[in-house]
PDB file of C-alpha atoms in Angstrom:
ATOM      1  CA  MET A   1       0.000   0.000   0.000  1.00 90.00           C
ATOM      2  CA  THR A   2       1.296   3.436  -0.907  1.00 97.00           C
ATOM      3  CA  THR A   3       1.370   5.842   2.037  1.00 98.00           C
ATOM      4  CA  ILE A   4      -0.477   9.115   1.458  1.00 98.00           C
ATOM      5  CA  MET A   5       0.826  12.158   3.306  1.00 98.00           C
ATOM      6  CA  GLY A   6      -1.714  14.976   3.360  1.00 98.00           C
ATOM      7  CA  ILE A   7      -0.448  18.556   3.399  1.00 96.00           C
ATOM      8  CA  LEU A   8      -1.522  21.004   6.105  1.00 95.00           C
ATOM      9  CA  ASN A   9       0.078  24.445   5.747  1.00 92.00           C
ATOM     10  CA  VAL A  10      -0.368  26.660   8.803  1.00 92.00           C
ATOM     11  CA  THR A  11       1.197  29.568   6.941  1.00 80.00           C
ATOM     12  CA  PRO A  12      -0.013  32.854   5.446  1.00 74.00           C
ATOM     13  CA  ASP A  13       1.921  32.499   2.188  1.00 51.00           C
ATOM     14  CA  SER A  14       2.138  28.905   0.925  1.00 49.00           C
ATOM     15  CA  PHE A  15       1.649  28.782  -2.836  1.00 50.00           C
ATOM     16  CA  SER A  16      -1.556  26.725  -2.855  1.00 54.00           C
ATOM     17  CA  ASP A  17      -3.431  27.294   0.389  1.00 54.00           C
ATOM     18  CA  GLY A  18      -1.580  29.957   2.342  1.00 50.00           C
ATOM     19  CA  GLY A  19      -3.670  31.582   5.069  1.00 56.00           C
ATOM     20  CA  ARG A  20      -6.557  29.108   4.995  1.00 69.00           C
ATOM     21  CA  TYR A  21      -5.514  27.077   8.037  1.00 70.00           C
ATOM     22  CA  LEU A  22      -3.659  29.509  10.301  1.00 72.00           C
ATOM     23  CA  ASP A  23      -6.493  29.294  12.814  1.00 86.00           C
ATOM     24  CA  LEU A  24      -6.121  26.172  14.960  1.00 91.00           C
ATOM     25  CA  ASP A  25      -9.761  25.117  14.628  1.00 90.00           C
ATOM     26  CA  ALA A  26      -9.544  25.456  10.843  1.00 91.00           C
ATOM     27  CA  ALA A  27      -6.307  23.455  10.845  1.00 93.00           C
ATOM     28  CA  VAL A  28      -7.860  20.635  12.863  1.00 95.00           C
ATOM     29  CA  MET A  29     -10.950  20.545  10.643  1.00 95.00           C
ATOM     30  CA  HIS A  30      -8.798  20.342   7.528  1.00 95.00           C
ATOM     31  CA  ALA A  31      -6.664  17.591   9.038  1.00 97.00           C
ATOM     32  CA  GLU A  32      -9.807  15.618   9.830  1.00 97.00           C
ATOM     33  CA  ALA A  33     -10.945  16.080   6.224  1.00 97.00           C
ATOM     34  CA  LEU A  34      -7.557  14.851   4.989  1.00 98.00           C
ATOM     35  CA  ARG A  35      -7.778  11.760   7.182  1.00 98.00           C
ATOM     36  CA  ASP A  36     -11.372  11.084   6.179  1.00 98.00           C
ATOM     37  CA  ALA A  37     -10.281  11.286   2.533  1.00 98.00           C
ATOM     38  CA  GLY A  38      -7.616   8.648   3.097  1.00 98.00           C
ATOM     39  CA  ALA A  39      -4.465  10.341   4.358  1.00 98.00           C
ATOM     40  CA  HIS A  40      -2.297   8.100   6.517  1.00 98.00           C
ATOM     41  CA  ILE A  41      -0.076  10.972   7.700  1.00 98.00           C
ATOM     42  CA  VAL A  42      -0.709  14.705   8.060  1.00 98.00           C
ATOM     43  CA  ASP A  43       2.343  16.864   7.345  1.00 98.00           C
ATOM     44  CA  ILE A  44       2.206  20.227   9.134  1.00 97.00           C
ATOM     45  CA  GLY A  45       4.341  23.109   7.911  1.00 94.00           C
ATOM     46  CA  GLY A  46       4.740  26.569   9.399  1.00 92.00           C
ATOM     47  CA  GLU A  47       7.141  28.061   6.851  1.00 88.00           C
ATOM     48  CA  SER A  48       6.450  28.317   3.130  1.00 76.00           C
ATOM     49  CA  THR A  49       9.033  26.734   0.836  1.00 71.00           C
ATOM     50  CA  ARG A  50       7.469  27.992  -2.391  1.00 67.00           C
ATOM     51  CA  PRO A  51       9.926  29.536  -4.867  1.00 66.00           C
ATOM     52  CA  GLY A  52      10.846  33.021  -3.737  1.00 61.00           C
ATOM     53  CA  ALA A  53       9.551  32.611  -0.172  1.00 61.00           C
ATOM     54  CA  GLU A  54      11.411  34.413   2.591  1.00 71.00           C
ATOM     55  CA  ARG A  55      12.421  32.712   5.821  1.00 73.00           C
ATOM     56  CA  VAL A  56      10.385  33.183   8.979  1.00 84.00           C
ATOM     57  CA  ALA A  57      11.733  33.334  12.503  1.00 88.00           C
ATOM     58  CA  PRO A  58      11.920  29.908  14.165  1.00 87.00           C
ATOM     59  CA  GLU A  59       9.859  31.260  17.058  1.00 92.00           C
ATOM     60  CA  THR A  60       7.094  32.227  14.651  1.00 92.00           C
ATOM     61  CA  GLU A  61       7.249  28.836  12.981  1.00 93.00           C
ATOM     62  CA  ARG A  62       6.957  27.026  16.323  1.00 94.00           C
ATOM     63  CA  ALA A  63       4.018  29.202  17.387  1.00 93.00           C
ATOM     64  CA  ARG A  64       2.198  28.124  14.218  1.00 93.00           C
ATOM     65  CA  VAL A  65       3.170  24.466  14.218  1.00 96.00           C
ATOM     66  CA  VAL A  66       3.345  23.151  17.769  1.00 96.00           C
ATOM     67  CA  PRO A  67      -0.308  23.773  18.789  1.00 96.00           C
ATOM     68  CA  ALA A  68      -1.496  22.026  15.623  1.00 96.00           C
ATOM     69  CA  VAL A  69       0.825  19.064  16.192  1.00 98.00           C
ATOM     70  CA  GLU A  70      -0.298  18.750  19.783  1.00 97.00           C
ATOM     71  CA  ALA A  71      -3.994  18.944  18.888  1.00 97.00           C
ATOM     72  CA  LEU A  72      -3.753  16.354  16.114  1.00 98.00           C
ATOM     73  CA  ALA A  73      -1.534  13.958  18.046  1.00 98.00           C
ATOM     74  CA  ALA A  74      -4.077  14.043  20.868  1.00 98.00           C
ATOM     75  CA  ARG A  75      -6.717  12.991  18.321  1.00 97.00           C
ATOM     76  CA  GLY A  76      -4.682   9.988  17.206  1.00 98.00           C
ATOM     77  CA  PHE A  77      -3.235  11.382  13.985  1.00 98.00           C
ATOM     78  CA  VAL A  78       0.122  10.277  12.648  1.00 98.00           C
ATOM     79  CA  VAL A  79       1.770  13.682  12.381  1.00 98.00           C
ATOM     80  CA  SER A  80       4.796  14.825  10.414  1.00 98.00           C
ATOM     81  CA  VAL A  81       6.373  18.242  10.863  1.00 98.00           C
ATOM     82  CA  ASP A  82       7.676  20.025   7.783  1.00 97.00           C
ATOM     83  CA  THR A  83      10.594  22.121   9.049  1.00 97.00           C
ATOM     84  CA  MET A  84      14.218  23.003   8.398  1.00 96.00           C
ATOM     85  CA  ASN A  85      14.809  24.122  12.003  1.00 97.00           C
ATOM     86  CA  ALA A  86      16.127  21.679  14.591  1.00 98.00           C
ATOM     87  CA  ALA A  87      14.473  23.510  17.492  1.00 97.00           C
ATOM     88  CA  THR A  88      11.091  23.361  15.750  1.00 97.00           C
ATOM     89  CA  ALA A  89      11.588  19.688  14.982  1.00 98.00           C
ATOM     90  CA  ALA A  90      12.418  18.920  18.615  1.00 98.00           C
ATOM     91  CA  ALA A  91       9.431  20.888  19.902  1.00 98.00           C
ATOM     92  CA  ALA A  92       7.098  19.207  17.427  1.00 98.00           C
ATOM     93  CA  VAL A  93       8.326  15.723  18.352  1.00 98.00           C
ATOM     94  CA  THR A  94       7.793  16.559  22.017  1.00 98.00           C
ATOM     95  CA  ALA A  95       4.241  17.634  21.066  1.00 98.00           C
ATOM     96  CA  GLY A  96       3.617  14.294  19.344  1.00 98.00           C
ATOM     97  CA  ALA A  97       5.038  14.383  15.815  1.00 98.00           C
ATOM     98  CA  ARG A  98       6.432  11.038  14.650  1.00 98.00           C
ATOM     99  CA  ILE A  99       8.213  12.238  11.508  1.00 98.00           C
ATOM    100  CA  VAL A 100      10.471  15.211  10.789  1.00 98.00           C
ATOM    101  CA  ASN A 101      10.212  16.235   7.127  1.00 98.00           C
ATOM    102  CA  ASP A 102      13.252  18.383   6.335  1.00 98.00           C
ATOM    103  CA  VAL A 103      13.258  19.517   2.700  1.00 96.00           C
ATOM    104  CA  SER A 104      16.852  20.665   3.161  1.00 96.00           C
ATOM    105  CA  GLY A 105      18.071  17.239   4.212  1.00 98.00           C
ATOM    106  CA  GLY A 106      19.791  18.664   7.285  1.00 97.00           C
ATOM    107  CA  LEU A 107      21.705  21.311   5.332  1.00 97.00           C
ATOM    108  CA  ALA A 108      19.742  24.359   6.533  1.00 95.00           C
ATOM    109  CA  ASP A 109      20.416  23.623  10.211  1.00 97.00           C
ATOM    110  CA  PRO A 110      23.463  21.553  11.204  1.00 97.00           C
ATOM    111  CA  GLU A 111      21.741  20.645  14.465  1.00 98.00           C
ATOM    112  CA  MET A 112      18.861  18.885  12.679  1.00 98.00           C
ATOM    113  CA  PHE A 113      20.298  15.387  12.441  1.00 98.00           C
ATOM    114  CA  PRO A 114      21.600  15.360  16.052  1.00 98.00           C
ATOM    115  CA  ALA A 115      18.185  16.565  17.218  1.00 98.00           C
ATOM    116  CA  VAL A 116      16.380  13.851  15.268  1.00 98.00           C
ATOM    117  CA  ALA A 117      18.863  11.225  16.478  1.00 98.00           C
ATOM    118  CA  GLU A 118      17.942  12.045  20.075  1.00 96.00           C
ATOM    119  CA  SER A 119      14.259  11.533  19.317  1.00 95.00           C
ATOM    120  CA  ARG A 120      12.338   8.474  18.180  1.00 89.00           C
ATOM    121  CA  ALA A 121      11.111  10.222  15.057  1.00 98.00           C
ATOM    122  CA  ASP A 122      11.709   9.166  11.493  1.00 98.00           C
ATOM    123  CA  VAL A 123      13.267  11.734   9.187  1.00 98.00           C
ATOM    124  CA  VAL A 124      12.529  12.644   5.578  1.00 98.00           C
ATOM    125  CA  ILE A 125      15.751  13.796   3.921  1.00 98.00           C
ATOM    126  CA  GLY A 126      15.014  16.040   0.963  1.00 98.00           C
ATOM    127  CA  HIS A 127      17.335  16.833  -1.917  1.00 97.00           C
ATOM    128  CA  TRP A 128      18.071  20.554  -1.669  1.00 93.00           C
ATOM    129  CA  ARG A 129      20.573  23.069  -2.929  1.00 91.00           C
ATOM    130  CA  GLY A 130      19.466  26.308  -1.324  1.00 79.00           C
ATOM    131  CA  HIS A 131      16.687  28.333   0.231  1.00 75.00           C
ATOM    132  CA  SER A 132      13.517  29.228  -1.635  1.00 65.00           C
ATOM    133  CA  ALA A 133      14.479  32.855  -2.217  1.00 65.00           C
ATOM    134  CA  ASP A 134      17.130  31.834  -4.751  1.00 71.00           C
ATOM    135  CA  MET A 135      16.703  28.075  -5.228  1.00 71.00           C
ATOM    136  CA  TYR A 136      16.840  28.216  -9.022  1.00 78.00           C
ATOM    137  CA  ALA A 137      20.301  29.790  -8.993  1.00 77.00           C
ATOM    138  CA  THR A 138      21.620  26.304  -8.184  1.00 79.00           C
ATOM    139  CA  ALA A 139      19.577  24.456 -10.820  1.00 84.00           C
ATOM    140  CA  ARG A 140      22.654  23.542 -12.835  1.00 92.00           C
ATOM    141  CA  TYR A 141      23.324  19.864 -13.490  1.00 96.00           C
ATOM    142  CA  GLU A 142      25.398  17.770 -15.849  1.00 96.00           C
ATOM    143  CA  ASP A 143      23.509  14.609 -14.847  1.00 98.00           C
ATOM    144  CA  VAL A 144      20.537  15.598 -12.716  1.00 98.00           C
ATOM    145  CA  VAL A 145      19.543  12.073 -11.654  1.00 98.00           C
ATOM    146  CA  GLY A 146      23.102  11.031 -10.869  1.00 98.00           C
ATOM    147  CA  GLU A 147      23.769  14.203  -8.910  1.00 98.00           C
ATOM    148  CA  VAL A 148      20.524  13.939  -6.937  1.00 98.00           C
ATOM    149  CA  VAL A 149      21.364  10.332  -6.044  1.00 98.00           C
ATOM    150  CA  ALA A 150      24.932  11.208  -5.040  1.00 98.00           C
ATOM    151  CA  GLU A 151      23.871  14.194  -2.940  1.00 98.00           C
ATOM    152  CA  LEU A 152      21.185  12.151  -1.185  1.00 98.00           C
ATOM    153  CA  GLN A 153      23.796   9.513  -0.414  1.00 98.00           C
ATOM    154  CA  GLU A 154      25.933  12.208   1.212  1.00 98.00           C
ATOM    155  CA  ARG A 155      23.024  13.305   3.389  1.00 98.00           C
ATOM    156  CA  VAL A 156      22.236   9.721   4.351  1.00 98.00           C
ATOM    157  CA  ALA A 157      25.865   9.280   5.425  1.00 98.00           C
ATOM    158  CA  ALA A 158      25.568  12.423   7.560  1.00 98.00           C
ATOM    159  CA  ALA A 159      22.341  11.161   9.142  1.00 98.00           C
ATOM    160  CA  LEU A 160      23.887   7.778   9.929  1.00 98.00           C
ATOM    161  CA  ALA A 161      26.961   9.467  11.395  1.00 98.00           C
ATOM    162  CA  ALA A 162      24.680  11.507  13.665  1.00 98.00           C
ATOM    163  CA  GLY A 163      23.174   8.282  15.020  1.00 98.00           C
ATOM    164  CA  ILE A 164      19.960   7.990  13.015  1.00 98.00           C
ATOM    165  CA  ALA A 165      19.209   4.331  12.277  1.00 98.00           C
ATOM    166  CA  PRO A 166      18.777   3.497   8.574  1.00 98.00           C
ATOM    167  CA  GLU A 167      15.226   2.227   9.068  1.00 98.00           C
ATOM    168  CA  ARG A 168      14.227   5.705  10.293  1.00 98.00           C
ATOM    169  CA  ILE A 169      15.317   7.384   7.049  1.00 98.00           C
ATOM    170  CA  VAL A 170      13.016   8.372   4.184  1.00 98.00           C
ATOM    171  CA  LEU A 171      14.414   9.972   1.013  1.00 98.00           C
ATOM    172  CA  ASP A 172      12.713  12.712  -1.001  1.00 98.00           C
ATOM    173  CA  PRO A 173      14.227  13.598  -4.396  1.00 98.00           C
ATOM    174  CA  GLY A 174      13.099  17.207  -3.940  1.00 97.00           C
ATOM    175  CA  ILE A 175      10.861  17.735  -6.930  1.00 97.00           C
ATOM    176  CA  GLY A 176      10.667  21.478  -7.571  1.00 93.00           C
ATOM    177  CA  PHE A 177      13.519  22.319  -5.195  1.00 92.00           C
ATOM    178  CA  GLY A 178      16.467  23.701  -7.127  1.00 90.00           C
ATOM    179  CA  LYS A 179      15.198  22.016 -10.285  1.00 94.00           C
ATOM    180  CA  ARG A 180      13.539  23.454 -13.359  1.00 92.00           C
ATOM    181  CA  GLY A 181      10.821  21.817 -15.466  1.00 90.00           C
ATOM    182  CA  ASP A 182      12.691  19.194 -17.485  1.00 94.00           C
ATOM    183  CA  GLN A 183      15.003  18.467 -14.577  1.00 96.00           C
ATOM    184  CA  ASN A 184      12.007  17.477 -12.456  1.00 97.00           C
ATOM    185  CA  TRP A 185      10.743  15.141 -15.170  1.00 97.00           C
ATOM    186  CA  ALA A 186      14.199  13.590 -15.467  1.00 98.00           C
ATOM    187  CA  VAL A 187      14.309  12.916 -11.725  1.00 98.00           C
ATOM    188  CA  LEU A 188      10.869  11.316 -11.824  1.00 98.00           C
ATOM    189  CA  GLY A 189      11.913   9.209 -14.790  1.00 98.00           C
ATOM    190  CA  GLY A 190      14.967   8.081 -12.853  1.00 98.00           C
ATOM    191  CA  LEU A 191      13.141   7.551  -9.559  1.00 98.00           C
ATOM    192  CA  GLY A 192      14.133   3.882  -9.524  1.00 98.00           C
ATOM    193  CA  ARG A 193      17.720   4.946  -8.869  1.00 98.00           C
ATOM    194  CA  VAL A 194      16.631   6.756  -5.719  1.00 98.00           C
ATOM    195  CA  VAL A 195      14.570   3.743  -4.622  1.00 98.00           C
ATOM    196  CA  ALA A 196      17.625   1.540  -5.234  1.00 98.00           C
ATOM    197  CA  LEU A 197      19.450   3.339  -2.411  1.00 98.00           C
ATOM    198  CA  GLY A 198      17.463   1.082  -0.099  1.00 98.00           C
ATOM    199  CA  HIS A 199      15.434   3.561   1.949  1.00 98.00           C
ATOM    200  CA  ARG A 200      11.769   4.444   1.796  1.00 98.00           C
ATOM    201  CA  VAL A 201      11.125   7.151  -0.807  1.00 98.00           C
ATOM    202  CA  LEU A 202       8.589   9.970  -0.564  1.00 98.00           C
ATOM    203  CA  VAL A 203       7.584  11.900  -3.697  1.00 98.00           C
ATOM    204  CA  GLY A 204       5.990  15.346  -3.602  1.00 97.00           C
ATOM    205  CA  THR A 205       4.691  16.711  -6.912  1.00 97.00           C
ATOM    206  CA  SER A 206       1.453  18.192  -5.656  1.00 95.00           C
ATOM    207  CA  ARG A 207       0.201  21.170  -7.693  1.00 92.00           C
ATOM    208  CA  LYS A 208       3.768  22.135  -8.622  1.00 91.00           C
ATOM    209  CA  GLY A 209       4.449  24.345 -11.593  1.00 88.00           C
ATOM    210  CA  PHE A 210       6.375  21.776 -13.629  1.00 92.00           C
ATOM    211  CA  LEU A 211       3.134  19.827 -14.155  1.00 92.00           C
ATOM    212  CA  ARG A 212       2.031  22.672 -16.400  1.00 86.00           C
ATOM    213  CA  ASP A 213       4.577  21.510 -18.982  1.00 82.00           C
ATOM    214  CA  ALA A 214       2.766  18.234 -19.562  1.00 85.00           C
ATOM    215  CA  MET A 215      -0.741  19.698 -19.592  1.00 83.00           C
ATOM    216  CA  ASP A 216      -0.099  22.791 -21.706  1.00 75.00           C
ATOM    217  CA  GLU A 217      -1.945  24.663 -18.982  1.00 66.00           C
ATOM    218  CA  PRO A 218      -3.008  28.172 -20.034  1.00 66.00           C
ATOM    219  CA  PRO A 219      -2.490  31.063 -17.599  1.00 60.00           C
ATOM    220  CA  ALA A 220      -5.515  31.607 -15.371  1.00 58.00           C
ATOM    221  CA  SER A 221      -7.248  34.972 -15.731  1.00 48.00           C
ATOM    222  CA  ASP A 222      -7.069  35.524 -11.961  1.00 45.00           C
ATOM    223  CA  GLY A 223      -3.427  34.496 -11.713  1.00 44.00           C
ATOM    224  CA  GLN A 224      -4.271  31.300  -9.852  1.00 52.00           C
ATOM    225  CA  THR A 225      -3.536  27.742 -10.943  1.00 57.00           C
ATOM    226  CA  ASP A 226      -6.273  25.392 -12.121  1.00 71.00           C
ATOM    227  CA  ARG A 227      -6.279  23.198  -9.033  1.00 76.00           C
ATOM    228  CA  GLY A 228      -8.507  20.537 -10.541  1.00 81.00           C
ATOM    229  CA  ARG A 229      -6.142  19.943 -13.441  1.00 88.00           C
ATOM    230  CA  ARG A 230      -3.075  20.057 -11.205  1.00 90.00           C
ATOM    231  CA  ASP A 231      -4.671  17.607  -8.762  1.00 94.00           C
ATOM    232  CA  LEU A 232      -5.430  15.168 -11.560  1.00 95.00           C
ATOM    233  CA  ALA A 233      -1.857  15.477 -12.835  1.00 95.00           C
ATOM    234  CA  THR A 234      -0.619  14.985  -9.272  1.00 97.00           C
ATOM    235  CA  ALA A 235      -2.635  11.780  -8.959  1.00 97.00           C
ATOM    236  CA  VAL A 236      -1.117  10.444 -12.183  1.00 97.00           C
ATOM    237  CA  THR A 237       2.394  11.165 -10.959  1.00 97.00           C
ATOM    238  CA  SER A 238       1.491   9.519  -7.642  1.00 97.00           C
ATOM    239  CA  VAL A 239       0.540   6.302  -9.449  1.00 98.00           C
ATOM    240  CA  LEU A 240       3.699   6.388 -11.556  1.00 98.00           C
ATOM    241  CA  ALA A 241       5.805   7.045  -8.441  1.00 98.00           C
ATOM    242  CA  ALA A 242       4.197   4.047  -6.750  1.00 98.00           C
ATOM    243  CA  ASP A 243       4.978   1.935  -9.807  1.00 97.00           C
ATOM    244  CA  ALA A 244       8.597   3.066  -9.553  1.00 98.00           C
ATOM    245  CA  GLY A 245       8.750   1.838  -5.950  1.00 98.00           C
ATOM    246  CA  ALA A 246       7.947   4.951  -3.909  1.00 98.00           C
ATOM    247  CA  TRP A 247       6.822   4.276  -0.356  1.00 98.00           C
ATOM    248  CA  GLY A 248       4.696   7.410  -0.164  1.00 98.00           C
ATOM    249  CA  VAL A 249       3.360  10.526  -1.872  1.00 98.00           C
ATOM    250  CA  ARG A 250       2.745  13.970  -0.404  1.00 98.00           C
ATOM    251  CA  VAL A 251      -0.388  15.701  -1.743  1.00 97.00           C
ATOM    252  CA  HIS A 252      -2.897  18.473  -1.151  1.00 95.00           C
ATOM    253  CA  ASP A 253      -5.905  16.681  -2.660  1.00 96.00           C
ATOM    254  CA  VAL A 254      -5.926  13.328  -0.907  1.00 98.00           C
ATOM    255  CA  ALA A 255      -9.156  11.971  -2.398  1.00 98.00           C
ATOM    256  CA  THR A 256      -8.078  12.154  -6.039  1.00 97.00           C
ATOM    257  CA  THR A 257      -4.733  10.497  -5.343  1.00 98.00           C
ATOM    258  CA  ARG A 258      -6.400   7.882  -3.121  1.00 98.00           C
ATOM    259  CA  ASP A 259      -8.800   6.951  -5.918  1.00 98.00           C
ATOM    260  CA  ALA A 260      -6.012   6.792  -8.492  1.00 98.00           C
ATOM    261  CA  LEU A 261      -3.950   4.518  -6.247  1.00 98.00           C
ATOM    262  CA  ALA A 262      -6.985   2.323  -5.569  1.00 97.00           C
ATOM    263  CA  VAL A 263      -7.536   1.862  -9.313  1.00 97.00           C
ATOM    264  CA  ARG A 264      -3.849   0.998  -9.694  1.00 97.00           C
ATOM    265  CA  ALA A 265      -4.165  -1.612  -6.937  1.00 96.00           C
ATOM    266  CA  ARG A 266      -7.162  -3.300  -8.569  1.00 96.00           C
ATOM    267  CA  TRP A 267      -5.402  -3.295 -11.938  1.00 95.00           C
ATOM    268  CA  ARG A 268      -2.359  -4.970 -10.410  1.00 94.00           C
ATOM    269  CA  GLU A 269      -4.521  -7.540  -8.605  1.00 95.00           C
ATOM    270  CA  ALA A 270      -6.143  -8.500 -11.903  1.00 96.00           C
ATOM    271  CA  SER A 271      -2.885  -8.753 -13.850  1.00 85.00           C
TER     272      SER A 271
END
């Protein structure tokens, strides 16, 4: 079974749903909707990592994230915290988070891996080359798949050296992070090489701009993306990621991806 991680942004500026779930009651209601739709994990983030986003103070991030983690953990949710800050990760784990999802793979905060090692949490190690404000300045590759694999291996070695057991490690190839359109497609096409590293793999394509390339998506008159089309494209990539061996997918629209994965499962059962 492919694990579905539902996205809960308690931020004012995330690219898809910024500002909708800053209020704790709204955040809890959305998390319940994600779980009802089929999410196995709810990933809570308090700092936007959209292209061009500015950093927020760790204290601000914790004020957004920790109450939501605590409330959901008390309701029996499996909670992940999406953070690049070790102090936020530690506070969230204390509040009940079971997974630390660090898109920077421990590069943004050198204390991240030691902090995770001291906890019982799993860690998602993302492929990353720089903060959102200038992430595309580093989108230069000779062999994007080979370089992503090699750089993830380096981060795994750092995590192991910090005392994190290999079974606690999840790898994320960092779709959209420091990668332009065709580079993202190349990484997805080479996902089997990431899976071959021997750790669980999480793929996050949800509503990201590179999907526009495949759909020939016209600009929206109001400047917003066509969420329905992006969610359908996300579900397709989720199925293809599962076929490539991914352990999990991280999505905004859980129901569409759940249905797509269910159809895939029935197809495979009948084959």
